[in-house]
C-alpha positions as YAML, in Angstrom:
chain: A
units: angstrom
residues:
- id: 1
  name: UNK
  ca: [-0.05, 0.00, 0.07]
- id: 2
  name: UNK
  ca: [1.21, 3.81, -1.05]
- id: 3
  name: UNK
  ca: [-0.47, 7.43, 0.26]
- id: 4
  name: UNK
  ca: [-0.32, 10.42, -1.60]
- id: 5
  name: UNK
  ca: [-1.46, 13.71, -0.17]
- id: 6
  name: UNK
  ca: [-2.88, 16.44, -2.91]
- id: 7
  name: UNK
  ca: [-1.93, 19.23, -0.42]
- id: 8
  name: UNK
  ca: [-3.47, 22.09, -3.09]
- id: 9
  name: UNK
  ca: [-7.11, 20.67, -2.69]
- id: 10
  name: UNK
  ca: [-6.87, 19.79, 1.00]
- id: 11
  name: UNK
  ca: [-8.91, 21.74, 3.21]
- id: 12
  name: UNK
  ca: [-7.56, 21.27, 6.63]
- id: 13
  name: UNK
  ca: [-10.07, 19.53, 7.99]
- id: 14
  name: UNK
  ca: [-8.29, 16.92, 9.15]
- id: 15
  name: UNK
  ca: [-9.77, 13.38, 9.30]
- id: 16
  name: UNK
  ca: [-6.52, 11.47, 8.08]
- id: 17
  name: UNK
  ca: [-4.37, 13.12, 11.43]
- id: 18
  name: UNK
  ca: [-7.58, 12.01, 13.40]
- id: 19
  name: UNK
  ca: [-7.81, 8.31, 11.62]
- id: 20
  name: UNK
  ca: [-4.11, 7.67, 11.35]
- id: 21
  name: UNK
  ca: [-1.99, 9.45, 13.62]
- id: 22
  name: UNK
  ca: [0.55, 7.76, 12.44]
- id: 23
  name: UNK
  ca: [1.22, 7.89, 8.99]
- id: 24
  name: UNK
  ca: [-0.87, 11.82, 8.33]
- id: 25
  name: UNK
  ca: [-0.11, 14.44, 10.10]
- id: 26
  name: UNK
  ca: [-1.13, 18.58, 9.72]
- id: 27
  name: UNK
  ca: [1.36, 21.09, 9.36]
- id: 28
  name: UNK
  ca: [0.90, 24.35, 10.60]
- id: 29
  name: UNK
  ca: [-1.16, 25.79, 7.98]
- id: 30
  name: UNK
  ca: [-3.79, 23.10, 8.72]
- id: 31
  name: UNK
  ca: [-2.52, 21.17, 5.74]
- id: 32
  name: UNK
  ca: [-2.37, 17.24, 5.98]
- id: 33
  name: UNK
  ca: [1.63, 16.04, 5.81]
- id: 34
  name: UNK
  ca: [2.55, 12.43, 4.82]
- id: 35
  name: UNK
  ca: [4.54, 11.39, 7.77]
- id: 36
  name: UNK
  ca: [5.07, 7.70, 6.08]
- id: 37
  name: UNK
  ca: [4.09, 6.66, 1.88]
- id: 38
  name: UNK
  ca: [4.90, 3.56, 2.00]
- id: 39
  name: UNK
  ca: [2.22, 1.83, 4.52]
- id: 40
  name: UNK
  ca: [2.76, -1.23, 6.92]
- id: 41
  name: UNK
  ca: [0.51, -3.98, 7.99]
- id: 42
  name: UNK
  ca: [-0.79, -1.68, 11.19]
- id: 43
  name: UNK
  ca: [-2.09, 1.40, 9.75]
- id: 44
  name: UNK
  ca: [-3.54, -0.38, 6.15]
- id: 45
  name: UNK
  ca: [-6.94, -0.21, 7.48]
- id: 46
  name: UNK
  ca: [-6.86, 3.38, 8.96]
- id: 47
  name: UNK
  ca: [-5.66, 4.55, 6.38]
- id: 48
  name: UNK
  ca: [-8.24, 3.60, 3.77]
- id: 49
  name: UNK
  ca: [-10.88, 5.18, 6.27]
- id: 50
  name: UNK
  ca: [-8.63, 8.02, 5.77]
- id: 51
  name: UNK
  ca: [-9.69, 8.04, 2.58]
- id: 52
  name: UNK
  ca: [-12.39, 7.48, 2.24]
- id: 53
  name: UNK
  ca: [-13.50, 10.25, 4.93]
- id: 54
  name: UNK
  ca: [-11.27, 13.26, 3.44]
- id: 55
  name: UNK
  ca: [-13.92, 15.40, 2.47]
- id: 56
  name: UNK
  ca: [-11.90, 17.25, -0.37]
- id: 57
  name: UNK
  ca: [-10.50, 13.73, -1.95]
- id: 58
  name: UNK
  ca: [-6.48, 14.88, -0.49]
- id: 59
  name: UNK
  ca: [-6.05, 11.36, -0.11]
- id: 60
  name: UNK
  ca: [-4.86, 8.68, -2.86]
- id: 61
  name: UNK
  ca: [-4.71, 5.18, -1.36]
- id: 62
  name: UNK
  ca: [-2.82, 2.94, -4.10]
- id: 63
  name: UNK
  ca: [-2.97, -1.23, -2.90]
...
């Protein structure tokens, strides 16, 4: 699994950081920051959920 974020469309809702805090964070402007793009087994379900919850569609999750 691999994840990327498009910061140009991020609205700073923070759902990603709340759902998968080991993978996502927010910068000082509230925009998504990907802490690691290669996702381990333990974070996969949370990353999938974060991708579905993102209101702006800024996250791209590929299996």
